[in-house]
PDB file of C-alpha atoms and ligand atoms in Angstrom:
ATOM      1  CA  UNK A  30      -1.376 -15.877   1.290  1.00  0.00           C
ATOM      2  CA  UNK A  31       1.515 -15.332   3.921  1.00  0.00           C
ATOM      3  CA  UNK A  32       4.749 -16.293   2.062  1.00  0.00           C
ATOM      4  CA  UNK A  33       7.801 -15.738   5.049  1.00  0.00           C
ATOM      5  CA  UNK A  34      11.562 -15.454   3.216  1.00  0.00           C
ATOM      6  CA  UNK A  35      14.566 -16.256   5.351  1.00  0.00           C
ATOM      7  CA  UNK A  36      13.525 -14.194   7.989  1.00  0.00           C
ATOM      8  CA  UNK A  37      15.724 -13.623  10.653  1.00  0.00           C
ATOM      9  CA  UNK A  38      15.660 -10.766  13.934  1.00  0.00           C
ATOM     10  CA  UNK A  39      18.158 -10.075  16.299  1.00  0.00           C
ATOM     11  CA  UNK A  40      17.541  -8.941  19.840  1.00  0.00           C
ATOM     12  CA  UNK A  41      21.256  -7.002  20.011  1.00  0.00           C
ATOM     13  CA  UNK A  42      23.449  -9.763  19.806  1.00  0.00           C
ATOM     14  CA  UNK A  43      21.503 -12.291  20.169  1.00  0.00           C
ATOM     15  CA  UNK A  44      19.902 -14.127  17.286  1.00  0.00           C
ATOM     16  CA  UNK A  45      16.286 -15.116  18.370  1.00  0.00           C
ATOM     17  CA  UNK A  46      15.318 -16.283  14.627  1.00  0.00           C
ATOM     18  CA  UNK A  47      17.147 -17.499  12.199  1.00  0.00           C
ATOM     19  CA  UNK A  48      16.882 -18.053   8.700  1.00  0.00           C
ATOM     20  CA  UNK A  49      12.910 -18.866   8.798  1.00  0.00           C
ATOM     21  CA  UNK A  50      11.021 -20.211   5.446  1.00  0.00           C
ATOM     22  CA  UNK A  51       7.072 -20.911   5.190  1.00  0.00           C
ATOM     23  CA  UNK A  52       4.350 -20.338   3.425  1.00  0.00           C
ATOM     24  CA  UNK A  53       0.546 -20.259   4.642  1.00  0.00           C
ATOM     25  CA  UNK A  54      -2.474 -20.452   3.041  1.00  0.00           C
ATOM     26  CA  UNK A  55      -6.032 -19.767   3.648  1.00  0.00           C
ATOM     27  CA  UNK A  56      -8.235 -22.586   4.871  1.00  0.00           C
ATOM     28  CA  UNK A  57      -5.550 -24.346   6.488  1.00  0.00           C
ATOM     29  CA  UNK A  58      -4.229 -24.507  10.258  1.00  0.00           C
ATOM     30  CA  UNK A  59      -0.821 -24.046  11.338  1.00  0.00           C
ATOM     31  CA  UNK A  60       0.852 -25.232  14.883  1.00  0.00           C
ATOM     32  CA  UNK A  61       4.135 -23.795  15.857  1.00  0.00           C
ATOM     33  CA  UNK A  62       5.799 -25.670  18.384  1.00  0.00           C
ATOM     34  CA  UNK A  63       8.528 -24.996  20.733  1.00  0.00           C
ATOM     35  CA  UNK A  64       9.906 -24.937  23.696  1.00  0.00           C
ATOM     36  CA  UNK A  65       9.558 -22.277  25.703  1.00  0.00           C
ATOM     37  CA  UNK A  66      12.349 -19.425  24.408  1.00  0.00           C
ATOM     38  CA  UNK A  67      12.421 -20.583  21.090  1.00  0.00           C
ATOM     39  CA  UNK A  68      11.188 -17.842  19.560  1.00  0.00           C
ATOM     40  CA  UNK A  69       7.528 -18.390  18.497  1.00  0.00           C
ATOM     41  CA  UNK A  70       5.969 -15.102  19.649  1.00  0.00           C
ATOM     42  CA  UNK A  71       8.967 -13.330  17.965  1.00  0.00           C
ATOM     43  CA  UNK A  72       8.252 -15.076  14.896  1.00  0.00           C
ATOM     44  CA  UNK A  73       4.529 -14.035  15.300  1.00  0.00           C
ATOM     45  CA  UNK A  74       5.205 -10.308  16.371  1.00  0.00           C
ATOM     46  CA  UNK A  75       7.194 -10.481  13.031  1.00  0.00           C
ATOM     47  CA  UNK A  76       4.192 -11.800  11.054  1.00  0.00           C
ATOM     48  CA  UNK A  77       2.234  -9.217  12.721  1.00  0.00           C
ATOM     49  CA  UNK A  78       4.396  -6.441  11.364  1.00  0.00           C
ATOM     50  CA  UNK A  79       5.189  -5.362  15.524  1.00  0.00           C
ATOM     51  CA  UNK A  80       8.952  -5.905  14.746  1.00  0.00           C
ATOM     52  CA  UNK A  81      11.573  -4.844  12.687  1.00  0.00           C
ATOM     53  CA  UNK A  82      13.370  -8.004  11.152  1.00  0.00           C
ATOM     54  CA  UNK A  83      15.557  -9.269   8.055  1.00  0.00           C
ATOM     55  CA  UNK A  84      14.340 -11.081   5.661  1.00  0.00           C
ATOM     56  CA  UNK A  85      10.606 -10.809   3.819  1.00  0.00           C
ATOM     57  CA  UNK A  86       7.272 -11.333   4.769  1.00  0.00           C
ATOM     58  CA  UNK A  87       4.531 -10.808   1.769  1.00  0.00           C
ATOM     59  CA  UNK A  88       0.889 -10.829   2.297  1.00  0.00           C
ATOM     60  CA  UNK A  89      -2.015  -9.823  -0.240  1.00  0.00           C
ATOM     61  CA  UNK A  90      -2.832  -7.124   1.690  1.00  0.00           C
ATOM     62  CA  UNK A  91      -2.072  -4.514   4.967  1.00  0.00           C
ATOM     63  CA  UNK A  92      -1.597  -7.005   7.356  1.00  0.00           C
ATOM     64  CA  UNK A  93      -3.141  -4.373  10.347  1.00  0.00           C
ATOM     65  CA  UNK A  94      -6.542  -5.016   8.409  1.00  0.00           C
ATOM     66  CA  UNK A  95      -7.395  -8.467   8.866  1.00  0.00           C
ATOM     67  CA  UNK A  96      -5.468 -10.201  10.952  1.00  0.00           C
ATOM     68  CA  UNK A  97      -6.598 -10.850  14.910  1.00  0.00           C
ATOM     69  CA  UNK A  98      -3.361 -11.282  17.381  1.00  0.00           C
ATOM     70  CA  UNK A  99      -4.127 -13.120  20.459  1.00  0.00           C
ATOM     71  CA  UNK A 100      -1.113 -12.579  22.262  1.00  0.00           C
ATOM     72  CA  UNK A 101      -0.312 -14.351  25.075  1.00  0.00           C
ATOM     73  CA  UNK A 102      -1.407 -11.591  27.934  1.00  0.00           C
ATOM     74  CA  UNK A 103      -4.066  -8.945  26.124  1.00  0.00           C
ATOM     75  CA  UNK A 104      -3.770  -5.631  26.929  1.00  0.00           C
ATOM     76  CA  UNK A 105      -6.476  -3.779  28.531  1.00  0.00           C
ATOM     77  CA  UNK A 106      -6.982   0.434  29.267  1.00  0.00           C
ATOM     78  CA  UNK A 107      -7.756   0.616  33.118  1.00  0.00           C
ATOM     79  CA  UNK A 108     -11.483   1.573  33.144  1.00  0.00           C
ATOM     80  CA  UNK A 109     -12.921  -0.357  30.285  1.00  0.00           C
ATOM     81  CA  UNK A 110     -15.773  -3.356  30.340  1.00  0.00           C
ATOM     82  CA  UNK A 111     -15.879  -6.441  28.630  1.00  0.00           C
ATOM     83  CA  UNK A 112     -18.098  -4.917  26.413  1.00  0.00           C
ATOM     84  CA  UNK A 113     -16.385  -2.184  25.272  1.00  0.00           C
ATOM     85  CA  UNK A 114     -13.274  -3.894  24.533  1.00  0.00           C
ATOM     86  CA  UNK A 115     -15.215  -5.925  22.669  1.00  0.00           C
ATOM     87  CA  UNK A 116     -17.011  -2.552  20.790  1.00  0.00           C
ATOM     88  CA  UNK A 117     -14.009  -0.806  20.490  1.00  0.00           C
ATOM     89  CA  UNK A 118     -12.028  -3.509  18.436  1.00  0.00           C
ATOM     90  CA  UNK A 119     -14.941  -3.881  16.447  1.00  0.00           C
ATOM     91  CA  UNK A 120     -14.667   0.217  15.856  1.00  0.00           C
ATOM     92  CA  UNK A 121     -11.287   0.062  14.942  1.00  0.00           C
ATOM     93  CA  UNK A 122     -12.219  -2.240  11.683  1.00  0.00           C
ATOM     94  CA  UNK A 123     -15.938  -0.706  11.046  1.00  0.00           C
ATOM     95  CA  UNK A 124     -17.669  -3.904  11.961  1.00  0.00           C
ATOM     96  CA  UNK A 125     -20.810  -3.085  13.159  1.00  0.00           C
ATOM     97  CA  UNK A 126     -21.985  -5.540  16.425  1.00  0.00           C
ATOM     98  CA  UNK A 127     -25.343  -6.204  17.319  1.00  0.00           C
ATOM     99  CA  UNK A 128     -27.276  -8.397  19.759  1.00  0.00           C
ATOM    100  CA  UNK A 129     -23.539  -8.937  21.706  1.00  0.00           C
ATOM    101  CA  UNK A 130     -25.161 -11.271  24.468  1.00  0.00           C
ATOM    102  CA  UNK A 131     -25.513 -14.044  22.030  1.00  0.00           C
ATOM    103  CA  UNK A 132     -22.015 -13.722  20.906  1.00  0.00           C
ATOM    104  CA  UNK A 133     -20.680 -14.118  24.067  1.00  0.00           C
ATOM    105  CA  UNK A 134     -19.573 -18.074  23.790  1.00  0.00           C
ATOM    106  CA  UNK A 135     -17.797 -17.923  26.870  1.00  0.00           C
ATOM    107  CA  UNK A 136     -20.356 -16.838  28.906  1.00  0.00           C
ATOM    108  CA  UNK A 137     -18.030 -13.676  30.113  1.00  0.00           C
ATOM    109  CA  UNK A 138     -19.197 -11.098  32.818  1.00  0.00           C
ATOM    110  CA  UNK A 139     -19.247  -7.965  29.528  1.00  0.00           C
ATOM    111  CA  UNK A 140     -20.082  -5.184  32.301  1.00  0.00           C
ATOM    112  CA  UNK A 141     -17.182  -5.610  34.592  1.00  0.00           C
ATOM    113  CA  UNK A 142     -14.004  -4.037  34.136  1.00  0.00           C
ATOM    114  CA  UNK A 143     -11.568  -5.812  31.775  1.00  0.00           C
ATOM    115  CA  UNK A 144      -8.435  -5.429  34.118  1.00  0.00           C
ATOM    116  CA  UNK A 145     -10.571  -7.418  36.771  1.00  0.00           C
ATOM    117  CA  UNK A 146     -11.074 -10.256  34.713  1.00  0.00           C
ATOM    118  CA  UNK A 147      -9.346 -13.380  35.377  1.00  0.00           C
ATOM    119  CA  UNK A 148      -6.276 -14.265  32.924  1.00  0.00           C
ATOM    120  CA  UNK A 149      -8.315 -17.372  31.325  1.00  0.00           C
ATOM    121  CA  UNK A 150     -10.961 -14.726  30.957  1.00  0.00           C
ATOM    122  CA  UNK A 151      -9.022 -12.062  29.773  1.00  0.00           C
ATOM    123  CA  UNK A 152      -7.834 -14.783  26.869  1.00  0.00           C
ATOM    124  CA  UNK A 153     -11.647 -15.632  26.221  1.00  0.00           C
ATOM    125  CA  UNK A 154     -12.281 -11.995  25.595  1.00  0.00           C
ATOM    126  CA  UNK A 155      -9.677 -10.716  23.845  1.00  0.00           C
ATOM    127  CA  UNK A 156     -10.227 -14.185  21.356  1.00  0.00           C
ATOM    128  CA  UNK A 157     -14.028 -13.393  21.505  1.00  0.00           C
ATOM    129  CA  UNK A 158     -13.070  -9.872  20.444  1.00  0.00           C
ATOM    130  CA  UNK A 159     -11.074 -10.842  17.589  1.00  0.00           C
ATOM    131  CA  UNK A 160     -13.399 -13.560  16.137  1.00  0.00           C
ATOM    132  CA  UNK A 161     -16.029 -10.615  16.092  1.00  0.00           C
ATOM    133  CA  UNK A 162     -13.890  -8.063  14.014  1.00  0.00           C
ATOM    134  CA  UNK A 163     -14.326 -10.862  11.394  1.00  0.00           C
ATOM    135  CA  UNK A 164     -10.673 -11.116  10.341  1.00  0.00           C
ATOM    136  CA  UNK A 165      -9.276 -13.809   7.797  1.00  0.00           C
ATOM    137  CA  UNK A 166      -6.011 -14.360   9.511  1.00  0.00           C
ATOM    138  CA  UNK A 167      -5.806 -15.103  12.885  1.00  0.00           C
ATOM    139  CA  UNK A 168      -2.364 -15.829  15.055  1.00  0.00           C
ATOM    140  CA  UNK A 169      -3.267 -17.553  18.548  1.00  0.00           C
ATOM    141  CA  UNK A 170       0.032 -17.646  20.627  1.00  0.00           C
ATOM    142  CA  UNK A 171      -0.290 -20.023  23.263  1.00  0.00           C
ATOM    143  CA  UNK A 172      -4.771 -19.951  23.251  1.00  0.00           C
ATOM    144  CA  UNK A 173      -5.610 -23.127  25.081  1.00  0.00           C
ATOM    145  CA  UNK A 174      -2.659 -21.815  28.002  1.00  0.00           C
ATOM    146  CA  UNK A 175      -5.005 -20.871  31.525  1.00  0.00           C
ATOM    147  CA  UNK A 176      -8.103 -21.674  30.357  1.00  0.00           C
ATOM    148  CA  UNK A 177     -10.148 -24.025  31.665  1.00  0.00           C
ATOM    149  CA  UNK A 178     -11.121 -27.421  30.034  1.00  0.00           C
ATOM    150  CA  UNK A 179     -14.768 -26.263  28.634  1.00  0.00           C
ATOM    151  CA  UNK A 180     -13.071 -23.706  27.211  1.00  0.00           C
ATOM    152  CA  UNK A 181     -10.748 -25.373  25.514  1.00  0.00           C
ATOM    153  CA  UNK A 182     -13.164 -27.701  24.162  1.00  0.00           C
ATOM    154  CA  UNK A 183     -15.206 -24.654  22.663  1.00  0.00           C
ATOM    155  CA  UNK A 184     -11.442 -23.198  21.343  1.00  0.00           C
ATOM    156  CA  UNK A 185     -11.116 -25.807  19.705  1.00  0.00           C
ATOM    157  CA  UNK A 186     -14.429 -26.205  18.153  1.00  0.00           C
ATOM    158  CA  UNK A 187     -13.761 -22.580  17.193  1.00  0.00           C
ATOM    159  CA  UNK A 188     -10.494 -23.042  15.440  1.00  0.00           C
ATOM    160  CA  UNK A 189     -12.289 -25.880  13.638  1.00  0.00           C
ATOM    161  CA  UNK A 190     -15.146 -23.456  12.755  1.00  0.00           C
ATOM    162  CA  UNK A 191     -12.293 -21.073  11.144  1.00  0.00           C
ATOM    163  CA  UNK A 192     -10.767 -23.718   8.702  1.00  0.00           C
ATOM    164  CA  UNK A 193     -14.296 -24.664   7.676  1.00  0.00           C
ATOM    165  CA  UNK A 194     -14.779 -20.679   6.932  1.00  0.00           C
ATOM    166  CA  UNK A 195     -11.732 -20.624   4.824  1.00  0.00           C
ATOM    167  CA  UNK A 196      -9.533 -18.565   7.305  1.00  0.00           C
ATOM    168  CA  UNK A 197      -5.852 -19.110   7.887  1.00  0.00           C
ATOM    169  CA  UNK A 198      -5.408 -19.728  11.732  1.00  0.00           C
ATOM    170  CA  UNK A 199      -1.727 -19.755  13.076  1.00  0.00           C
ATOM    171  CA  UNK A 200      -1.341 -21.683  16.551  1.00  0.00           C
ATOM    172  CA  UNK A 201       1.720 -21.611  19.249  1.00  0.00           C
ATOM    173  CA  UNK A 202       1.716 -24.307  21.994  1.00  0.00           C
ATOM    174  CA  UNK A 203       4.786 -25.793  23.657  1.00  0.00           C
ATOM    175  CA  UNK A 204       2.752 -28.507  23.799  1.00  0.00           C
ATOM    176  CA  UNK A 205       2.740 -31.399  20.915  1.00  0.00           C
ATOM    177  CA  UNK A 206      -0.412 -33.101  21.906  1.00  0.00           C
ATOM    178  CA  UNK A 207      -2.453 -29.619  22.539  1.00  0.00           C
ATOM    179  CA  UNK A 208      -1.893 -28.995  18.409  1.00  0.00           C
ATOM    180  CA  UNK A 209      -2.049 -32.561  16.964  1.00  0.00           C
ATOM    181  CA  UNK A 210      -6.123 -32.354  17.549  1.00  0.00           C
ATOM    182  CA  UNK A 211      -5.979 -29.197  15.304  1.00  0.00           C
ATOM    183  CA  UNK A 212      -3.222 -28.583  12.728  1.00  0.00           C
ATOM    184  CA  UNK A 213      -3.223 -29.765   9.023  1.00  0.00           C
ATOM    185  CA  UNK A 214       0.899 -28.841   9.418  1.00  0.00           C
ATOM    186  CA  UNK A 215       2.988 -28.549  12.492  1.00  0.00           C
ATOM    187  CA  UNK A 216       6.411 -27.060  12.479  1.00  0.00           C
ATOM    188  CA  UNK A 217       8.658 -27.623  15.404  1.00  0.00           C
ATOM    189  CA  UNK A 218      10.845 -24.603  16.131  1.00  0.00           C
ATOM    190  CA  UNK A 219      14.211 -24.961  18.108  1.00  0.00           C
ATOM    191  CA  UNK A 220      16.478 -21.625  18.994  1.00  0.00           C
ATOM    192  CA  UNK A 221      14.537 -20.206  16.535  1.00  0.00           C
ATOM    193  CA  UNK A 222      14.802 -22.261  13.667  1.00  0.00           C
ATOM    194  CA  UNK A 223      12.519 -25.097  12.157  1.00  0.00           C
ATOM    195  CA  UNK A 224      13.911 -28.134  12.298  1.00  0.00           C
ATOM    196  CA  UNK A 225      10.992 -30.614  11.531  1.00  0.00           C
ATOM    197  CA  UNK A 226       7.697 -30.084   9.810  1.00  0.00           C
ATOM    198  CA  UNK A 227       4.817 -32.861   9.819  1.00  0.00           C
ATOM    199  CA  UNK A 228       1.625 -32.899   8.088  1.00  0.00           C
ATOM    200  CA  UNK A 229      -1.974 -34.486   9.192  1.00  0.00           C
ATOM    201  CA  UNK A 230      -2.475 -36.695   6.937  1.00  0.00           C
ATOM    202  CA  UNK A 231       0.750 -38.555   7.203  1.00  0.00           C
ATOM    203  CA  UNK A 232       2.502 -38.133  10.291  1.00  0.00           C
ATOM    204  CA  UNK A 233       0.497 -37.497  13.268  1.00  0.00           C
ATOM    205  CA  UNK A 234       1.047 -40.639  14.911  1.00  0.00           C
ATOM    206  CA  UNK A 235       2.814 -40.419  17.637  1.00  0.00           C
ATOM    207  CA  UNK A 236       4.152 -43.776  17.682  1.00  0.00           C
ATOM    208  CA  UNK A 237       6.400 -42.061  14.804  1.00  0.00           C
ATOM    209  CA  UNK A 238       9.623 -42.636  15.857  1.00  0.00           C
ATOM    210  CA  UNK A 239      11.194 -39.897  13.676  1.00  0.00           C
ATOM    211  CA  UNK A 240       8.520 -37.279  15.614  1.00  0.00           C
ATOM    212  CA  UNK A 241       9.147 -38.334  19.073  1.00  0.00           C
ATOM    213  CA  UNK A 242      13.241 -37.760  18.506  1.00  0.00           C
ATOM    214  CA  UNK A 243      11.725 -33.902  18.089  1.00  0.00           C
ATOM    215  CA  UNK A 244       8.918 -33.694  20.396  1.00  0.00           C
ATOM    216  CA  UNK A 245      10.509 -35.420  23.099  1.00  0.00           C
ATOM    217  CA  UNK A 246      10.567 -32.129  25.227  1.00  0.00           C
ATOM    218  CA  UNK A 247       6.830 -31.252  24.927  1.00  0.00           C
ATOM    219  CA  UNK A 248       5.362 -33.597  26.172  1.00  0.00           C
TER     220      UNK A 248
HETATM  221  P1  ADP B 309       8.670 -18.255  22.900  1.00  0.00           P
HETATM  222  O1  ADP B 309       7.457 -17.501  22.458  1.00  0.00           O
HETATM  223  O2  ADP B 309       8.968 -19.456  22.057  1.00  0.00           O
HETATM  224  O3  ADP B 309       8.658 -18.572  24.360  1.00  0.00           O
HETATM  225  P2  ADP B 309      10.040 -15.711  22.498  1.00  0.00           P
HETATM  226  O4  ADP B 309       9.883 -15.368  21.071  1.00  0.00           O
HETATM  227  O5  ADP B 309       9.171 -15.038  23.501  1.00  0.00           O
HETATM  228  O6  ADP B 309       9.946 -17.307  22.652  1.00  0.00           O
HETATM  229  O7  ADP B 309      11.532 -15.447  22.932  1.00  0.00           O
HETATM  230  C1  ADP B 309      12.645 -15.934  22.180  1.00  0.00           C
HETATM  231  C2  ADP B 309      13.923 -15.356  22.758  1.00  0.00           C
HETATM  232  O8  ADP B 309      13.964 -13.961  22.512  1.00  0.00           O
HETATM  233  C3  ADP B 309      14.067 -15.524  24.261  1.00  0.00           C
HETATM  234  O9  ADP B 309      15.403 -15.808  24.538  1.00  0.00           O
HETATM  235  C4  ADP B 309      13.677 -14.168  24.802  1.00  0.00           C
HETATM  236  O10 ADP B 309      14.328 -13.915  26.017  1.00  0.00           O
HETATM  237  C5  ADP B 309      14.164 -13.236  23.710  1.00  0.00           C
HETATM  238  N1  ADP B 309      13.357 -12.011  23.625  1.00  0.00           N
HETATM  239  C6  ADP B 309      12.035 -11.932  23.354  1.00  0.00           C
HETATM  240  N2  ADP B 309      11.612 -10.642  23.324  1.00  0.00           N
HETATM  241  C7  ADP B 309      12.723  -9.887  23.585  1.00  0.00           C
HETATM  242  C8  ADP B 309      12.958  -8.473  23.694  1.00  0.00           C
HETATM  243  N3  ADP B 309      11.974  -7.585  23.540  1.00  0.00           N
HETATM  244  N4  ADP B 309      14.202  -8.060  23.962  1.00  0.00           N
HETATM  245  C9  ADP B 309      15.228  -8.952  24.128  1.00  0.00           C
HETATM  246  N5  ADP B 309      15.073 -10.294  24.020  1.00  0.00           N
HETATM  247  C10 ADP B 309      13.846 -10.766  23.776  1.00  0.00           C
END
C-alpha cells in the first residue's frame, strides 16, 4: 500500500536519511525505532508528503485523504475547544460526528480550550481526533510519550483495534520494549538508515542476542 524507494532528504548539508527501503501494507503494524536524532519523524514527515525528499514514495491514493499524523506536539489555533478540534478535522474529510460524548475514550474536558490542555491531553485529542476522521493509514510518532499509564493501556488497545480493522498503523518510539507489545515488524533506524528489521513471529525475544547488539541503547 505504501511502497518507500531509496529515499533519502537532506537538511543543507546534512544527510538526515539515507538511502531508505520499505514497504507497508494494510492490516499490519509497523514500529520504527531509534534513538533520539535518528531521523524517524523526518522519515514520517516524508511519508506524509510535508517534505521535499529524493527518492519515491507510492501510495494507492492522495496521501492528504486518509492518512491521520499524530505528530509528536499537535498544533492547536488559540481559541478553539476540544470539541471543535475534534469537529473541525472531521470537516476537513466530510465525516459527519454524532453523539461525540461517547467517543471521547479518554475522558477529555471537550469544552475547554485546546491550548490549555495538558501535553498528554493534547496527544489524547489530537489521536482521538484522528481515529474519528476514519482514516486507513495512521503514523503515531512517539504516541505512548507523556501520557499516563491508563492511557497507554487504552493506546494500545486502540492500535490493536486498528490492525483488527485492516488499517496500516506506523509507530515511532525510542523505546524497544514500548513497540514489542504491538508491532508485527520493527525496524531499527540509526543516523537515518535501517540497519536491522525483526518480525513478531520470530524474533521478539529479547533474549536474542543478535537484537540486543541493536537495541542496546533503548532500553
Ligand atoms: P527523531 O524523530 O528520530 O528524533 P528527527 O527526524 O526529528 O529525529 O531528526 C533527525 C535529524 O534531523 C536531527 O539531527 C535533527 O536535528 C535534524 N532536523 C530535523 N528537522 C530539521 C529541520 N527542519 N532543519 C534542520 N535539521 C533538522
Amino acid at each position: 500500500m505504501i511502497k518507500i524507494q531509496n529515499l533519502s532528504k537532506k537538511y543543507g548539508k546534512i544527510q538526515v536519511l539515507n538511502t531508505i527501503n520499505l514497504e507497508l501494507e494494510r492490516g499490519k503494524i509497523y514500529g520504527i525505532v531509534g534513538e533520539n536524532g535518528s531521523g524517524k519523524t523526518t522519515l514520517f514527515r516524508c511519508i506524509a508528503g510535508m517534505e521535499k525528499y529524493n527518492g519515491k514514495i507510492d501510495t494507492i491514493q492522495n496521501m492528504k485523504d486518509y492518512l491521520g499524523f499524530l505528530e509528536t506536539e499537535s498544533y492547536f489555533f488559540s481559541k478553539i475547544t476540544g470539541r471543535e478540534y475534534i469537529q473541525l478535522l472531521c470537516n476537513a474529510r466530510e465525516k459527519e460526528l454524532v453523539n461525540i460524548e461517547e467517543k471521547n475514550i479518554f475522558d477529555l474536558p471537550l469544552d475547554k480550550y485546546a491550548t490549555a490542555y495538558s501535553t498528554g491531553m493534547k496527544k489524547k485529542l489530537a489521536l482521538t481526533a484522528i481515529l474519528l476522521q476514519g482514516n486507513s493509514v495512521f503514523i503515531l510518532d512517539e504516541p505512548f510519550n507523556g501520557v499516563d499509564i491508563q492511557s497507554n493501556i487504552i493506546i494500545t488497545e486502540l492500535i490493536h483495534k486498528l490492525k483488527e480493522l485492516g488499517k496500516l498503523v506506523i509507530i515511532s518510539s525510542h523505546i524497544f520494549s514500548t513497540l514489542a507489545d504491538t508491532c508485527d515488524e520493527i525496524h531499527l533506524l540509526e543516523n537515518g538508515s535501517f540497519v536491522k528489521k525483526v518480525f513478531k513471529e520470530r524474533e521478539f525475544d529479547l533474549s536474542n542476542a543478535v537484537i540486543w547488539q541493536h537495541i542496546r541503547y533503548f532500553n
